[in-house]
Amino acid sequence: MIRKFLLRKSIVVAAGVVSLAVLFTACMKDKNDVPQSQVSALMAFNLVTDQPAVSVGLSGNLLGAPLNYGNFTGTYLNIYSGTRQLSAYNGSNTLLDSTTYTFEPGKYYSVFVTGTNNNYKNVVVQDNYDSLKASSGKAYVRYVNAIAATSASTVSISSGEGSLVNNSASPGQVSPFIAVTPGSLNVNVSNGTSASRTINVAQQKAYTILLMGQPNQTDTTKAVQIRFIENGTVRD
């Protein structure tokens, strides 16, 4: 069964940086709305530090307008299922990376375009919402390590109840969703340069934490930072 998600999307910028004043509201299609024999859903992110705008295409067709650095499509876009060629282009329509991926009918996916300095990668993951339980009373969080570095980053997430995550994340790694008690979470990432912030998570909500930027970058808009989006509300 595909869970129905009531989505309210926003990117919240790290402390000290002005928030993006863009809110998105949408209602995901459930199994009665989406023709599961042919349709999947895809959300795309531009996390490429040195590309102010990135376009994402599927089998030669662009998915909407170019995405500015740190932005995303704001909602899941319906795409045809099957094995597709997923490509990312810069503002000059130069190919950054191309990936072949098989999208299953009725499933949700995210693509994070990552990297810097002619070393780019499309990181595609299935968003496994079917495993999340609304009745648990929990919130759900995951992270993507889009820090533009060749080495692993140290990621920690904690709450008033103690440590939730404390591990080494390779470039482009996307963690699974974990259940957490609603409230404040302290997030830290380190890779030569550290960034920290506190985020508040609510019951039944699912979130993706975006670890992004480039170590030792003097431009604050491109420095290592932590943002997050609210993926949606879990419905049983």
PDB file of N, CA and C in Angstrom, residues 163-205:
ATOM      1  N   SER A 163      22.041  10.388  22.395  1.00  0.00           N
ATOM      2  CA  SER A 163      22.537  10.307  21.023  1.00  0.00           C
ATOM      3  C   SER A 163      21.620   9.434  20.168  1.00  0.00           C
ATOM      4  N   LEU A 164      21.293   9.922  18.977  1.00  0.00           N
ATOM      5  CA  LEU A 164      20.477   9.173  18.026  1.00  0.00           C
ATOM      6  C   LEU A 164      21.310   8.679  16.854  1.00  0.00           C
ATOM      7  N   VAL A 165      22.237   9.519  16.400  1.00  0.00           N
ATOM      8  CA  VAL A 165      23.133   9.186  15.289  1.00  0.00           C
ATOM      9  C   VAL A 165      24.516   9.705  15.645  1.00  0.00           C
ATOM     10  N   ASN A 166      25.530   8.886  15.429  1.00  0.00           N
ATOM     11  CA  ASN A 166      26.915   9.326  15.600  1.00  0.00           C
ATOM     12  C   ASN A 166      27.772   8.436  14.717  1.00  0.00           C
ATOM     13  N   ASN A 167      27.957   8.850  13.472  1.00  0.00           N
ATOM     14  CA  ASN A 167      28.662   7.972  12.548  1.00  0.00           C
ATOM     15  C   ASN A 167      29.409   8.754  11.481  1.00  0.00           C
ATOM     16  N   SER A 168      30.121   8.012  10.673  1.00  0.00           N
ATOM     17  CA  SER A 168      30.860   8.574   9.549  1.00  0.00           C
ATOM     18  C   SER A 168      30.045   8.353   8.286  1.00  0.00           C
ATOM     19  N   ALA A 169      29.831   9.425   7.522  1.00  0.00           N
ATOM     20  CA  ALA A 169      29.004   9.347   6.315  1.00  0.00           C
ATOM     21  C   ALA A 169      29.860   9.659   5.100  1.00  0.00           C
ATOM     22  N   SER A 170      29.882   8.753   4.151  1.00  0.00           N
ATOM     23  CA  SER A 170      30.643   8.959   2.925  1.00  0.00           C
ATOM     24  C   SER A 170      29.945   9.992   2.047  1.00  0.00           C
ATOM     25  N   PRO A 171      30.668  10.624   1.117  1.00  0.00           N
ATOM     26  CA  PRO A 171      30.039  11.600   0.226  1.00  0.00           C
ATOM     27  C   PRO A 171      28.861  10.988  -0.538  1.00  0.00           C
ATOM     28  N   GLY A 172      27.730  11.680  -0.513  1.00  0.00           N
ATOM     29  CA  GLY A 172      26.541  11.201  -1.208  1.00  0.00           C
ATOM     30  C   GLY A 172      25.712  10.190  -0.441  1.00  0.00           C
ATOM     31  N   GLN A 173      26.111   9.863   0.767  1.00  0.00           N
ATOM     32  CA  GLN A 173      25.366   8.856   1.539  1.00  0.00           C
ATOM     33  C   GLN A 173      24.033   9.423   2.015  1.00  0.00           C
ATOM     34  N   VAL A 174      22.977   8.620   1.883  1.00  0.00           N
ATOM     35  CA  VAL A 174      21.646   8.976   2.371  1.00  0.00           C
ATOM     36  C   VAL A 174      21.256   7.949   3.422  1.00  0.00           C
ATOM     37  N   SER A 175      20.973   8.405   4.615  1.00  0.00           N
ATOM     38  CA  SER A 175      20.618   7.487   5.694  1.00  0.00           C
ATOM     39  C   SER A 175      19.158   7.062   5.570  1.00  0.00           C
ATOM     40  N   PRO A 176      18.783   5.945   6.171  1.00  0.00           N
ATOM     41  CA  PRO A 176      17.362   5.586   6.229  1.00  0.00           C
ATOM     42  C   PRO A 176      16.639   6.493   7.216  1.00  0.00           C
ATOM     43  N   PHE A 177      15.322   6.569   7.103  1.00  0.00           N
ATOM     44  CA  PHE A 177      14.537   7.289   8.099  1.00  0.00           C
ATOM     45  C   PHE A 177      14.630   6.570   9.442  1.00  0.00           C
ATOM     46  N   ILE A 178      14.779   7.349  10.519  1.00  0.00           N
ATOM     47  CA  ILE A 178      14.729   6.784  11.862  1.00  0.00           C
ATOM     48  C   ILE A 178      13.613   7.479  12.636  1.00  0.00           C
ATOM     49  N   ALA A 179      13.015   6.750  13.568  1.00  0.00           N
ATOM     50  CA  ALA A 179      11.955   7.303  14.401  1.00  0.00           C
ATOM     51  C   ALA A 179      12.576   8.056  15.573  1.00  0.00           C
ATOM     52  N   VAL A 180      12.080   9.267  15.832  1.00  0.00           N
ATOM     53  CA  VAL A 180      12.583  10.080  16.938  1.00  0.00           C
ATOM     54  C   VAL A 180      11.397  10.666  17.693  1.00  0.00           C
ATOM     55  N   THR A 181      11.625  10.989  18.946  1.00  0.00           N
ATOM     56  CA  THR A 181      10.590  11.631  19.742  1.00  0.00           C
ATOM     57  C   THR A 181      10.408  13.073  19.281  1.00  0.00           C
ATOM     58  N   PRO A 182       9.179  13.523  19.055  1.00  0.00           N
ATOM     59  CA  PRO A 182       8.968  14.905  18.620  1.00  0.00           C
ATOM     60  C   PRO A 182       9.594  15.904  19.588  1.00  0.00           C
ATOM     61  N   GLY A 183      10.104  16.992  19.043  1.00  0.00           N
ATOM     62  CA  GLY A 183      10.779  18.004  19.850  1.00  0.00           C
ATOM     63  C   GLY A 183      12.030  18.494  19.160  1.00  0.00           C
ATOM     64  N   SER A 184      13.005  18.924  19.950  1.00  0.00           N
ATOM     65  CA  SER A 184      14.233  19.502  19.409  1.00  0.00           C
ATOM     66  C   SER A 184      15.280  18.434  19.132  1.00  0.00           C
ATOM     67  N   LEU A 185      15.964  18.586  17.997  1.00  0.00           N
ATOM     68  CA  LEU A 185      17.095  17.737  17.645  1.00  0.00           C
ATOM     69  C   LEU A 185      18.311  18.627  17.424  1.00  0.00           C
ATOM     70  N   ASN A 186      19.446  18.197  17.946  1.00  0.00           N
ATOM     71  CA  ASN A 186      20.705  18.892  17.723  1.00  0.00           C
ATOM     72  C   ASN A 186      21.478  18.148  16.641  1.00  0.00           C
ATOM     73  N   VAL A 187      21.816  18.852  15.565  1.00  0.00           N
ATOM     74  CA  VAL A 187      22.479  18.238  14.418  1.00  0.00           C
ATOM     75  C   VAL A 187      23.855  18.874  14.244  1.00  0.00           C
ATOM     76  N   ASN A 188      24.863  18.043  14.026  1.00  0.00           N
ATOM     77  CA  ASN A 188      26.219  18.528  13.792  1.00  0.00           C
ATOM     78  C   ASN A 188      26.855  17.740  12.662  1.00  0.00           C
ATOM     79  N   VAL A 189      27.596  18.433  11.808  1.00  0.00           N
ATOM     80  CA  VAL A 189      28.371  17.770  10.771  1.00  0.00           C
ATOM     81  C   VAL A 189      29.755  18.393  10.754  1.00  0.00           C
ATOM     82  N   SER A 190      30.776  17.551  10.545  1.00  0.00           N
ATOM     83  CA  SER A 190      32.151  18.028  10.552  1.00  0.00           C
ATOM     84  C   SER A 190      32.942  17.362   9.437  1.00  0.00           C
ATOM     85  N   ASN A 191      33.672  18.195   8.685  1.00  0.00           N
ATOM     86  CA  ASN A 191      34.592  17.695   7.668  1.00  0.00           C
ATOM     87  C   ASN A 191      35.612  18.798   7.385  1.00  0.00           C
ATOM     88  N   GLY A 192      36.544  18.974   8.327  1.00  0.00           N
ATOM     89  CA  GLY A 192      37.463  20.096   8.237  1.00  0.00           C
ATOM     90  C   GLY A 192      36.826  21.360   8.776  1.00  0.00           C
ATOM     91  N   THR A 193      35.587  21.588   8.418  1.00  0.00           N
ATOM     92  CA  THR A 193      34.764  22.682   8.933  1.00  0.00           C
ATOM     93  C   THR A 193      33.511  22.074   9.542  1.00  0.00           C
ATOM     94  N   SER A 194      33.070  22.645  10.661  1.00  0.00           N
ATOM     95  CA  SER A 194      31.890  22.111  11.342  1.00  0.00           C
ATOM     96  C   SER A 194      30.698  23.050  11.192  1.00  0.00           C
ATOM     97  N   ALA A 195      29.519  22.469  11.278  1.00  0.00           N
ATOM     98  CA  ALA A 195      28.278  23.246  11.313  1.00  0.00           C
ATOM     99  C   ALA A 195      27.326  22.561  12.279  1.00  0.00           C
ATOM    100  N   SER A 196      26.557  23.359  12.992  1.00  0.00           N
ATOM    101  CA  SER A 196      25.584  22.832  13.942  1.00  0.00           C
ATOM    102  C   SER A 196      24.303  23.637  13.846  1.00  0.00           C
ATOM    103  N   ARG A 197      23.209  23.008  14.175  1.00  0.00           N
ATOM    104  CA  ARG A 197      21.944  23.714  14.311  1.00  0.00           C
ATOM    105  C   ARG A 197      20.971  22.838  15.071  1.00  0.00           C
ATOM    106  N   THR A 198      19.928  23.477  15.573  1.00  0.00           N
ATOM    107  CA  THR A 198      18.844  22.783  16.254  1.00  0.00           C
ATOM    108  C   THR A 198      17.597  22.881  15.384  1.00  0.00           C
ATOM    109  N   ILE A 199      16.927  21.753  15.197  1.00  0.00           N
ATOM    110  CA  ILE A 199      15.681  21.751  14.440  1.00  0.00           C
ATOM    111  C   ILE A 199      14.580  21.163  15.312  1.00  0.00           C
ATOM    112  N   ASN A 200      13.375  21.580  15.067  1.00  0.00           N
ATOM    113  CA  ASN A 200      12.226  21.051  15.787  1.00  0.00           C
ATOM    114  C   ASN A 200      11.420  20.147  14.869  1.00  0.00           C
ATOM    115  N   VAL A 201      11.092  18.960  15.351  1.00  0.00           N
ATOM    116  CA  VAL A 201      10.351  17.995  14.547  1.00  0.00           C
ATOM    117  C   VAL A 201       9.041  17.664  15.243  1.00  0.00           C
ATOM    118  N   ALA A 202       8.022  17.406  14.447  1.00  0.00           N
ATOM    119  CA  ALA A 202       6.677  17.199  14.967  1.00  0.00           C
ATOM    120  C   ALA A 202       6.207  15.766  14.735  1.00  0.00           C
ATOM    121  N   GLN A 203       5.277  15.344  15.560  1.00  0.00           N
ATOM    122  CA  GLN A 203       4.702  14.005  15.458  1.00  0.00           C
ATOM    123  C   GLN A 203       4.102  13.761  14.082  1.00  0.00           C
ATOM    124  N   GLN A 204       4.364  12.572  13.543  1.00  0.00           N
ATOM    125  CA  GLN A 204       3.867  12.097  12.250  1.00  0.00           C
ATOM    126  C   GLN A 204       4.516  12.778  11.045  1.00  0.00           C
ATOM    127  N   LYS A 205       5.456  13.685  11.273  1.00  0.00           N
ATOM    128  CA  LYS A 205       6.125  14.348  10.159  1.00  0.00           C
ATOM    129  C   LYS A 205       7.392  13.583   9.775  1.00  0.00           C
TER     130      LYS A 205
END
